[in-house]
Short mmCIF file of C-alpha atoms in Angstrom, two decimals:
data_model
loop_
_atom_site.label_atom_id
_atom_site.label_comp_id
_atom_site.label_asym_id
_atom_site.label_seq_id
_atom_site.Cartn_x
_atom_site.Cartn_y
_atom_site.Cartn_z
CA MET A 39 15.54 -15.46 7.09
CA ARG A 40 12.51 -16.78 9.31
CA HIS A 41 11.14 -20.15 8.51
CA GLU A 42 8.31 -20.47 10.97
CA PRO A 43 4.90 -20.79 9.20
CA GLN A 44 3.55 -17.48 8.00
CA ARG A 45 -0.07 -16.32 8.97
CA ASN A 46 -2.51 -15.31 6.56
CA THR A 47 -2.49 -11.40 7.43
CA PRO A 48 -0.11 -8.42 6.91
CA ARG A 49 1.69 -9.62 9.92
CA GLY A 50 3.77 -12.69 9.97
CA ASN A 51 5.34 -11.65 6.67
CA LEU A 52 8.81 -12.34 5.64
CA LEU A 53 9.19 -9.04 4.11
CA THR A 54 7.37 -7.02 6.88
CA ASP A 55 9.53 -9.10 9.38
CA SER A 56 12.54 -8.06 7.45
CA PRO A 57 12.31 -4.56 6.32
CA GLU A 58 15.80 -4.41 4.92
CA LEU A 59 14.71 -7.43 2.60
CA TYR A 60 11.59 -5.34 1.73
CA GLU A 61 13.45 -2.43 0.64
CA ALA A 62 15.86 -4.54 -1.44
CA ARG A 63 13.07 -6.25 -3.02
CA PHE A 64 10.96 -3.03 -3.70
CA PRO A 65 13.65 -0.33 -4.16
CA ASP A 66 12.62 3.20 -4.86
CA PRO A 67 15.74 5.22 -5.13
CA GLU A 68 14.01 8.06 -6.81
CA ARG A 69 11.44 8.21 -4.18
CA ILE A 70 8.62 8.18 -6.78
CA ALA A 71 5.94 7.19 -4.22
CA GLY A 72 6.79 9.98 -1.88
CA ARG A 73 7.16 12.44 -4.63
CA TRP A 74 3.68 11.54 -6.33
CA THR A 75 2.14 11.72 -2.92
CA GLU A 76 3.53 15.20 -2.11
CA ASP A 77 2.48 16.36 -5.63
CA VAL A 78 -1.15 15.25 -5.01
CA LEU A 79 -1.13 16.97 -1.57
CA ARG A 80 0.08 20.10 -3.14
CA ARG A 81 -2.31 20.18 -5.98
CA TYR A 82 -5.49 19.73 -3.80
CA GLY A 83 -4.26 22.05 -1.27
CA ALA A 84 -3.64 19.83 1.86
CA GLY A 85 -2.45 21.26 5.00
CA PRO A 86 0.78 20.28 6.67
CA ARG A 87 -0.23 17.48 9.07
CA VAL A 88 -0.17 14.13 7.41
CA LEU A 89 -0.76 10.48 8.80
CA ASP A 90 0.72 7.74 6.50
CA ILE A 91 -1.19 4.81 7.63
CA GLY A 92 0.48 1.55 6.78
CA CYS A 93 3.80 3.33 6.32
CA GLY A 94 5.94 0.38 6.09
CA THR A 95 9.79 1.08 6.26
CA GLY A 96 8.91 4.84 6.37
CA ARG A 97 10.53 5.85 3.01
CA ASP A 98 7.40 7.72 1.99
CA ALA A 99 6.80 9.22 5.41
CA ALA A 100 10.19 10.40 5.68
CA TYR A 101 10.16 12.23 2.14
CA LEU A 102 6.84 13.98 3.17
CA HIS A 103 8.74 15.10 6.38
CA GLY A 104 11.56 16.36 4.19
CA ALA A 105 9.15 18.23 2.19
CA GLY A 106 8.14 20.25 5.15
CA ARG A 107 5.20 18.35 6.52
CA THR A 108 4.63 17.16 10.17
CA VAL A 109 4.17 13.43 9.59
CA VAL A 110 2.99 10.50 11.76
CA GLY A 111 3.77 7.20 10.26
CA ALA A 112 1.93 4.21 11.56
CA ASP A 113 1.94 0.57 11.04
CA LEU A 114 1.03 -2.79 12.48
CA SER A 115 4.52 -4.25 12.09
CA THR A 116 6.92 -3.70 14.88
CA ALA A 117 9.89 -4.53 12.83
CA MET A 118 8.86 -2.03 10.22
CA LEU A 119 8.60 0.73 12.63
CA GLU A 120 11.89 0.11 14.37
CA TYR A 121 13.48 0.10 11.00
CA ALA A 122 11.69 3.33 10.00
CA ARG A 123 12.91 5.13 13.27
CA GLU A 124 16.67 4.06 12.55
CA HIS A 125 16.90 4.45 8.69
CA HIS A 126 14.12 6.98 7.77
CA PRO A 127 14.02 9.49 10.94
CA GLY A 128 12.14 12.61 11.07
CA PRO A 129 8.37 11.53 11.32
CA GLU A 130 6.77 10.29 14.51
CA TYR A 131 6.14 6.49 14.11
CA ARG A 132 3.43 4.76 15.92
CA HIS A 133 1.82 1.34 16.04
CA ALA A 134 -1.50 1.04 14.80
CA ASP A 135 -3.91 -1.09 12.93
CA LEU A 136 -5.49 0.76 9.80
CA ARG A 137 -8.66 -1.01 10.40
CA GLY A 138 -9.37 1.00 13.48
CA PHE A 139 -7.10 3.85 14.78
CA ASP A 140 -6.97 7.06 16.72
CA LEU A 141 -3.81 8.97 16.16
CA GLY A 142 -4.67 12.54 16.39
CA THR A 143 -5.98 15.22 13.96
CA PHE A 144 -4.65 15.48 10.31
CA ASP A 145 -5.17 17.35 7.29
CA ALA A 146 -4.46 14.45 5.04
CA VAL A 147 -4.49 10.61 5.47
CA VAL A 148 -2.25 8.64 3.21
CA CYS A 149 -2.54 4.95 2.68
CA LEU A 150 -0.25 3.59 -0.25
CA ASP A 151 1.01 0.38 -1.87
CA SER A 152 -2.51 -1.32 -1.56
CA ALA A 153 -2.45 -1.31 2.28
CA LEU A 154 -6.02 -0.37 2.34
CA LEU A 155 -6.87 -3.94 0.75
CA TYR A 156 -6.05 -5.43 3.97
CA CYS A 157 -9.37 -4.49 5.07
CA HIS A 158 -11.09 -7.81 3.84
CA THR A 159 -14.52 -7.28 4.85
CA ASN A 160 -16.94 -4.40 4.73
CA ASP A 161 -16.81 -4.05 8.52
CA GLU A 162 -13.10 -3.60 8.47
CA LEU A 163 -13.35 -1.07 5.53
CA ASP A 164 -15.97 0.85 7.50
CA GLY A 165 -13.49 0.86 10.40
CA PHE A 166 -10.74 2.25 8.35
CA LEU A 167 -12.96 5.05 6.88
CA THR A 168 -14.76 5.77 10.13
CA SER A 169 -11.21 6.27 11.68
CA CYS A 170 -10.06 8.55 8.90
CA ARG A 171 -13.26 10.53 9.23
CA ALA A 172 -12.53 11.15 12.84
CA GLY A 173 -8.93 11.89 12.51
CA LEU A 174 -9.26 14.48 9.73
CA ALA A 175 -9.72 18.06 9.90
CA PRO A 176 -12.84 19.59 8.05
CA GLY A 177 -12.03 19.47 4.30
CA GLY A 178 -9.02 16.95 5.01
CA LEU A 179 -7.95 14.55 2.17
CA LEU A 180 -7.73 10.97 1.80
CA VAL A 181 -5.13 9.59 -0.70
CA THR A 182 -4.80 6.08 -1.56
CA GLU A 183 -2.97 3.98 -4.02
CA LEU A 184 -4.14 0.32 -4.48
CA ARG A 185 -4.99 -2.61 -6.95
CA ASN A 186 -7.84 -2.12 -9.23
CA GLY A 187 -10.66 -4.88 -8.80
CA ALA A 188 -12.11 -3.92 -12.01
CA PHE A 189 -9.03 -4.95 -13.92
CA PHE A 190 -9.96 -8.63 -13.17
CA LEU A 191 -13.25 -8.49 -14.90
CA GLY A 192 -12.68 -10.59 -17.79
CA ARG A 193 -8.79 -10.46 -17.42
CA THR A 194 -6.57 -13.27 -16.45
CA GLU A 195 -3.01 -12.17 -17.44
CA LEU A 196 -1.93 -11.79 -13.78
CA LEU A 197 -3.47 -15.08 -12.87
CA ASP A 198 -2.37 -17.49 -15.69
CA THR A 199 1.44 -18.03 -14.77
CA PRO A 200 3.44 -17.58 -11.58
CA THR A 201 5.68 -14.38 -11.33
CA VAL A 202 9.23 -15.18 -10.64
CA ASP A 203 11.54 -12.56 -9.17
CA ALA A 204 14.96 -12.44 -7.80
CA PHE A 205 17.23 -9.84 -6.03
CA SER A 206 20.48 -10.05 -4.20
CA ARG A 207 21.26 -8.83 -0.49
CA HIS A 208 24.64 -9.13 1.21
CA GLY A 209 25.73 -11.69 -1.32
CA THR A 210 22.62 -13.97 -1.04
CA VAL A 211 20.18 -14.30 -3.84
CA HIS A 212 16.63 -14.31 -2.72
CA ARG A 213 14.03 -15.69 -5.41
CA SER A 214 10.21 -15.66 -4.96
CA THR A 215 7.55 -17.36 -6.93
CA THR A 216 4.12 -15.79 -6.81
CA THR A 217 0.84 -17.24 -7.68
CA LEU A 218 -2.26 -15.06 -7.74
CA SER A 219 -5.82 -16.47 -7.55
CA LEU A 220 -9.37 -15.13 -7.32
CA ASP A 221 -11.78 -15.84 -4.27
CA ARG A 222 -14.87 -14.47 -6.05
CA ALA A 223 -17.07 -15.44 -3.07
CA ALA A 224 -15.09 -13.21 -0.64
CA GLN A 225 -14.04 -10.84 -3.20
CA LEU A 226 -10.34 -11.48 -2.48
CA LEU A 227 -7.39 -11.69 -4.50
CA ARG A 228 -5.18 -14.53 -2.88
CA ARG A 229 -1.28 -14.68 -3.02
CA ARG A 230 0.87 -17.52 -2.46
CA ARG A 231 4.40 -16.84 -2.45
CA VAL A 232 7.46 -19.30 -1.99
CA TRP A 233 10.83 -17.85 -0.98
CA THR A 234 13.87 -19.60 -1.58
CA ALA A 235 17.58 -18.36 -1.20
CA ASP A 236 20.91 -19.69 -2.37
CA ASP A 237 22.35 -19.69 1.16
CA GLY A 238 20.99 -23.32 1.98
CA SER A 239 17.93 -22.10 3.98
CA PRO A 240 14.68 -24.04 3.46
CA PRO A 241 11.84 -22.52 1.41
CA VAL A 242 9.47 -20.30 3.00
CA GLU A 243 5.76 -20.43 1.85
CA GLN A 244 3.52 -17.40 2.48
CA HIS A 245 -0.17 -16.78 1.98
CA SER A 246 -1.90 -13.29 1.88
CA ALA A 247 -4.76 -11.73 0.30
CA TRP A 248 -6.10 -8.13 -0.83
CA ARG A 249 -9.75 -7.13 -0.99
CA LEU A 250 -10.80 -6.44 -4.48
CA LEU A 251 -12.29 -3.05 -4.55
CA PHE A 252 -14.14 -1.85 -7.75
CA PRO A 253 -14.40 1.88 -8.57
CA GLN A 254 -18.25 2.41 -7.94
CA GLU A 255 -18.08 0.41 -4.83
CA LEU A 256 -15.29 2.43 -3.51
CA ARG A 257 -17.18 5.73 -4.38
CA HIS A 258 -20.20 4.28 -2.62
CA PHE A 259 -18.27 3.75 0.59
CA LEU A 260 -16.60 7.06 0.60
CA THR A 261 -19.99 8.89 0.06
CA GLY A 262 -21.39 6.98 2.97
CA HIS A 263 -18.60 8.18 5.21
CA GLY A 264 -18.92 11.93 4.04
CA PHE A 265 -16.09 11.95 1.53
CA THR A 266 -16.45 13.51 -1.96
CA VAL A 267 -14.07 11.92 -4.59
CA LEU A 268 -12.01 14.30 -6.25
CA GLY A 269 -9.94 11.97 -8.26
CA LEU A 270 -10.13 8.20 -9.15
CA TYR A 271 -7.92 6.89 -11.90
CA ASP A 272 -5.71 4.26 -12.92
CA ARG A 273 -2.57 6.07 -14.23
CA PRO A 274 0.16 7.44 -13.84
CA GLY A 275 1.18 6.54 -10.43
CA PRO A 276 4.07 5.32 -8.38
CA ARG A 277 3.56 1.76 -9.51
CA THR A 278 2.20 2.01 -12.88
CA GLU A 279 4.18 1.43 -16.16
CA PRO A 280 5.46 3.73 -16.99
CA PRO A 281 5.66 5.29 -13.67
CA TRP A 282 4.60 8.87 -12.76
CA ARG A 283 6.79 11.73 -13.43
CA GLU A 284 6.67 15.43 -12.44
CA GLY A 285 4.00 17.35 -14.40
CA ASP A 286 2.11 14.27 -15.57
CA ASP A 287 -1.72 14.70 -15.71
CA ALA A 288 -3.79 12.13 -14.44
CA ALA A 289 -5.99 9.72 -16.70
CA THR A 290 -9.83 9.67 -16.86
CA THR A 291 -9.85 5.90 -17.09
CA VAL A 292 -10.03 3.28 -14.36
CA ASP A 293 -9.25 0.26 -16.53
CA ALA A 294 -5.58 -0.66 -15.62
CA ASP A 295 -4.43 -2.69 -12.63
CA ARG A 296 -3.94 -0.02 -10.10
CA LEU A 297 -6.22 2.85 -8.72
CA HIS A 298 -5.24 6.21 -7.48
CA LEU A 299 -7.84 8.03 -5.20
CA VAL A 300 -8.13 11.52 -3.81
CA ALA A 301 -11.24 12.33 -1.56
CA ARG A 302 -12.06 15.23 0.63
CA LEU A 303 -13.97 15.12 3.74
CA THR A 304 -17.03 17.24 3.16
CA GLY A 305 -19.92 15.50 5.22
#
């Protein structure tokens, strides 16, 4: 484990610096995220060239590659990319910042697990969407899965008490205590997470944040960048409860804590 102070960015993060721990903490043995993404791409007729921006360990990119697509996985974490190349081969893996990238031309851009919400400011979100528009072929798709800012309007159940999780890796039990709070002025969901392990190592405290985007706000940004929203709904998805299963239809609501977006470049 790393014990140096952690920065308030997606980088300098215990899990992204330790991809093996990430996959142990967030297992996906059924590859639900990859299967959900492939189902969306097929339903909306996406071509074969896919960019998975914020690809992490490469699990989802590799699943899409196995489904017959030509995939580039991109991430800001060098550790994640090295792990992806070794453990989830097939896609081409490249270093890139989702707030501004130029990686070629694609039929679809995929951005999962709230990675989009590391765009904390309007300028950063514009940078992401400008890059998507430049990198998509005419009629290309943008597919994202993220937290729903509207969920926190009048709701506090995710804010009232810390969340405690534990998992074991190579005989060591790792525990995390996560506290969420709202920064309303910055429109951020801030996360404080304290890691402990039973191997005698000192605790690690980390701070990060997600931009809280609301459904109508997201539609406005997309329209301004030439996208038409084809689907925007709360469930089911790879991280909903219950999770998405083959044949599930999308809801028409945007009330729960996740958002799933499908948009086509038309402008």
